[in-house]
Amino acid sequence: MARPPPYTRVDVKSLLKIFKRYSYFQFVCIYLSSDKDGNGRIDANELQSALSNGVHLPFNINTVSMMMKMFDRDGSGGIEFNEFAALYDYVYRWKTCFQRYDTDRSGTIDAQEMQVALRSFGYDLSHPFVCQMLRRFDRTTRGCIAFDDFIYACVCLHYLTDAFRPYDHNRNGWAEMNFEQFLMAALSIIV
């Protein structure tokens, strides 16, 4: 059985949070069982298999790819042990957030729950927009999104906001930009 690679840049806060929930041994076992080929790194397919969205579908590969880019800090193309600790903590925090807004405990977020979640994040978006956003991220066409799609939708909205912000000079939700600036902003959010 492969051992986790030595970690030189430990995200201590992530590890401490995880070790409050699991022993070191339990967490190493989670990591090793996710590393199916035993190469000391978790690739996108292994990560997708390791994660659960609660609706018996494969975890959204777009969400997996986004998290791979966010947490593969050394650019190796895989998630090593210390990176996995940070990723695992990130997913756990999103799961807690998801459960807070899944008020009917259906295991999914509908438009009303999504609107409440987005408002709590500081987004005052219209109901028609929230419905359109939900349709865009709803892989099951049931009018609601699962945990993994919720992460993807919220992080995409965050990236869009970051791309918009430099053009919103008065911080009032209005921007003025030319077409090339729009394209640059759009390209910056492609994850």
Tab-separated table of C-alpha atoms in Angstrom:
chain	number	residue	atom	x	y	z
A	1	MET	CA	0.000	0.000	0.000
A	2	ALA	CA	1.362	3.428	-0.935
A	3	ARG	CA	2.111	5.930	1.784
A	4	PRO	CA	1.109	9.573	1.558
A	5	PRO	CA	3.936	11.659	0.159
A	6	PRO	CA	5.883	13.710	2.653
A	7	TYR	CA	4.250	17.084	2.971
A	8	THR	CA	6.432	20.105	3.201
A	9	ARG	CA	3.745	22.793	3.055
A	10	VAL	CA	1.218	21.646	5.576
A	11	ASP	CA	-1.950	23.669	5.849
A	12	VAL	CA	-1.971	23.363	9.634
A	13	LYS	CA	-5.392	24.968	10.104
A	14	SER	CA	-6.985	22.488	7.692
A	15	LEU	CA	-5.289	19.546	9.365
A	16	LEU	CA	-6.324	20.663	12.843
A	17	LYS	CA	-9.951	21.071	11.772
A	18	ILE	CA	-9.940	17.618	10.209
A	19	PHE	CA	-8.311	15.990	13.219
A	20	LYS	CA	-11.126	17.335	15.385
A	21	ARG	CA	-13.454	15.132	13.312
A	22	TYR	CA	-11.132	12.205	12.532
A	23	SER	CA	-8.014	10.711	14.010
A	24	TYR	CA	-4.851	11.043	11.953
A	25	PHE	CA	-5.069	7.336	11.154
A	26	GLN	CA	-8.690	7.619	9.965
A	27	PHE	CA	-7.832	10.548	7.721
A	28	VAL	CA	-4.793	8.768	6.239
A	29	CYS	CA	-7.086	5.810	5.505
A	30	ILE	CA	-9.566	8.120	3.747
A	31	TYR	CA	-6.731	9.536	1.650
A	32	LEU	CA	-5.211	6.147	0.810
A	33	SER	CA	-8.564	4.614	-0.106
A	34	SER	CA	-9.158	7.552	-2.462
A	35	ASP	CA	-5.758	7.047	-4.139
A	36	LYS	CA	-6.898	3.996	-6.133
A	37	ASP	CA	-3.724	3.605	-8.200
A	38	GLY	CA	-1.451	4.090	-5.181
A	39	ASN	CA	0.760	6.736	-6.803
A	40	GLY	CA	0.567	9.138	-3.847
A	41	ARG	CA	-1.709	11.586	-5.664
A	42	ILE	CA	-5.442	11.734	-6.225
A	43	ASP	CA	-6.402	12.555	-9.803
A	44	ALA	CA	-9.737	13.970	-10.973
A	45	ASN	CA	-11.325	10.547	-11.543
A	46	GLU	CA	-10.239	9.301	-8.117
A	47	LEU	CA	-11.517	12.471	-6.479
A	48	GLN	CA	-14.833	12.191	-8.309
A	49	SER	CA	-15.199	8.609	-7.049
A	50	ALA	CA	-14.265	9.587	-3.495
A	51	LEU	CA	-16.822	12.389	-3.190
A	52	SER	CA	-20.536	11.950	-2.603
A	53	ASN	CA	-23.237	14.402	-3.594
A	54	GLY	CA	-26.056	12.595	-1.816
A	55	VAL	CA	-28.177	11.958	-4.925
A	56	HIS	CA	-26.504	8.812	-6.271
A	57	LEU	CA	-25.000	10.549	-9.298
A	58	PRO	CA	-21.282	10.882	-9.968
A	59	PHE	CA	-19.957	14.058	-8.389
A	60	ASN	CA	-20.121	16.855	-10.975
A	61	ILE	CA	-16.866	16.669	-12.967
A	62	ASN	CA	-16.935	20.461	-13.385
A	63	THR	CA	-16.901	20.847	-9.606
A	64	VAL	CA	-14.117	18.261	-9.343
A	65	SER	CA	-12.031	20.026	-12.020
A	66	MET	CA	-12.538	23.374	-10.336
A	67	MET	CA	-11.420	21.986	-6.970
A	68	MET	CA	-8.430	20.247	-8.570
A	69	LYS	CA	-7.293	23.625	-9.926
A	70	MET	CA	-7.901	25.325	-6.594
A	71	PHE	CA	-6.079	22.773	-4.438
A	72	ASP	CA	-3.281	21.380	-6.635
A	73	ARG	CA	-0.919	23.972	-5.207
A	74	ASP	CA	2.273	22.422	-6.558
A	75	GLY	CA	0.888	21.973	-10.092
A	76	SER	CA	1.549	18.222	-10.096
A	77	GLY	CA	-1.797	17.403	-11.686
A	78	GLY	CA	-2.909	15.511	-8.596
A	79	ILE	CA	-3.942	16.160	-5.031
A	80	GLU	CA	-1.291	15.162	-2.522
A	81	PHE	CA	-1.917	14.505	1.164
A	82	ASN	CA	-1.558	18.082	2.465
A	83	GLU	CA	-3.598	19.434	-0.470
A	84	PHE	CA	-6.240	16.784	0.235
A	85	ALA	CA	-6.484	17.992	3.833
A	86	ALA	CA	-7.285	21.522	2.657
A	87	LEU	CA	-9.709	20.245	-0.006
A	88	TYR	CA	-11.452	17.957	2.466
A	89	ASP	CA	-11.945	20.833	4.895
A	90	TYR	CA	-13.270	23.004	2.032
A	91	VAL	CA	-15.822	20.355	1.025
A	92	TYR	CA	-16.837	19.843	4.657
A	93	ARG	CA	-17.476	23.594	5.092
A	94	TRP	CA	-19.556	23.658	1.881
A	95	LYS	CA	-21.517	20.623	3.127
A	96	THR	CA	-22.317	22.460	6.359
A	97	CYS	CA	-23.420	25.508	4.346
A	98	PHE	CA	-25.534	23.353	2.017
A	99	GLN	CA	-27.278	21.661	4.936
A	100	ARG	CA	-28.046	25.047	6.510
A	101	TYR	CA	-29.982	26.174	3.410
A	102	ASP	CA	-31.582	22.816	2.568
A	103	THR	CA	-34.400	23.695	4.940
A	104	ASP	CA	-36.756	20.938	3.783
A	105	ARG	CA	-33.959	18.326	4.198
A	106	SER	CA	-34.560	17.003	0.679
A	107	GLY	CA	-30.847	16.690	-0.068
A	108	THR	CA	-31.228	19.333	-2.778
A	109	ILE	CA	-31.549	23.111	-2.982
A	110	ASP	CA	-34.584	24.566	-4.758
A	111	ALA	CA	-35.014	28.128	-6.047
A	112	GLN	CA	-36.417	29.505	-2.797
A	113	GLU	CA	-33.623	27.941	-0.722
A	114	MET	CA	-31.038	29.153	-3.242
A	115	GLN	CA	-32.366	32.705	-3.059
A	116	VAL	CA	-32.081	32.663	0.746
A	117	ALA	CA	-28.529	31.277	0.511
A	118	LEU	CA	-27.455	33.878	-2.055
A	119	ARG	CA	-28.956	36.708	0.001
A	120	SER	CA	-27.003	35.542	3.025
A	121	PHE	CA	-23.855	35.645	0.855
A	122	GLY	CA	-24.626	39.287	-0.004
A	123	TYR	CA	-26.292	38.791	-3.404
A	124	ASP	CA	-29.681	40.473	-3.823
A	125	LEU	CA	-30.682	38.757	-7.059
A	126	SER	CA	-34.152	38.559	-8.572
A	127	HIS	CA	-36.189	35.370	-8.334
A	128	PRO	CA	-36.234	34.959	-12.158
A	129	PHE	CA	-32.425	35.174	-12.191
A	130	VAL	CA	-32.111	32.624	-9.379
A	131	CYS	CA	-34.461	30.276	-11.277
A	132	GLN	CA	-32.367	30.687	-14.439
A	133	MET	CA	-29.186	30.074	-12.455
A	134	LEU	CA	-30.704	26.938	-10.973
A	135	ARG	CA	-31.674	25.668	-14.450
A	136	ARG	CA	-28.100	26.268	-15.622
A	137	PHE	CA	-26.587	24.184	-12.817
A	138	ASP	CA	-29.359	21.558	-12.449
A	139	ARG	CA	-28.025	18.363	-14.056
A	140	THR	CA	-31.157	16.364	-13.232
A	141	THR	CA	-33.720	18.832	-14.671
A	142	ARG	CA	-35.790	18.478	-11.482
A	143	GLY	CA	-35.756	22.175	-10.617
A	144	CYS	CA	-33.232	21.776	-7.824
A	145	ILE	CA	-29.510	21.226	-7.419
A	146	ALA	CA	-27.503	18.698	-5.439
A	147	PHE	CA	-24.594	19.452	-3.136
A	148	ASP	CA	-21.880	19.329	-5.809
A	149	ASP	CA	-23.830	21.558	-8.186
A	150	PHE	CA	-24.460	23.997	-5.319
A	151	ILE	CA	-20.703	24.327	-4.769
A	152	TYR	CA	-20.108	24.837	-8.488
A	153	ALA	CA	-22.899	27.424	-8.834
A	154	CYS	CA	-21.751	29.437	-5.815
A	155	VAL	CA	-18.078	29.410	-6.777
A	156	CYS	CA	-18.919	30.385	-10.379
A	157	LEU	CA	-21.012	33.281	-9.054
A	158	HIS	CA	-18.073	34.324	-6.879
A	159	TYR	CA	-15.709	34.228	-9.894
A	160	LEU	CA	-18.213	36.228	-11.968
A	161	THR	CA	-18.449	38.811	-9.190
A	162	ASP	CA	-14.663	39.092	-9.024
A	163	ALA	CA	-14.528	39.577	-12.814
A	164	PHE	CA	-17.276	42.246	-12.684
A	165	ARG	CA	-15.971	44.185	-9.685
A	166	PRO	CA	-13.110	46.084	-11.431
A	167	TYR	CA	-15.652	47.614	-13.842
A	168	ASP	CA	-18.156	48.568	-11.137
A	169	HIS	CA	-16.347	51.782	-10.196
A	170	ASN	CA	-19.156	53.150	-8.001
A	171	ARG	CA	-19.840	49.765	-6.337
A	172	ASN	CA	-23.507	50.068	-7.231
A	173	GLY	CA	-23.991	46.962	-9.363
A	174	TRP	CA	-23.486	48.774	-12.675
A	175	ALA	CA	-20.446	48.527	-14.921
A	176	GLU	CA	-19.252	50.227	-18.054
A	177	MET	CA	-16.926	48.279	-20.292
A	178	ASN	CA	-16.113	47.827	-23.919
A	179	PHE	CA	-16.456	44.498	-25.698
A	180	GLU	CA	-12.810	43.503	-25.221
A	181	GLN	CA	-13.003	44.261	-21.497
A	182	PHE	CA	-16.129	42.108	-21.323
A	183	LEU	CA	-14.311	39.275	-23.086
A	184	MET	CA	-11.341	39.592	-20.714
A	185	ALA	CA	-13.690	39.451	-17.732
A	186	ALA	CA	-15.504	36.445	-19.210
A	187	LEU	CA	-12.256	34.619	-19.947
A	188	SER	CA	-11.061	35.186	-16.391
A	189	ILE	CA	-13.966	33.179	-14.985
A	190	ILE	CA	-13.743	30.140	-17.222
A	191	VAL	CA	-12.842	27.397	-14.765
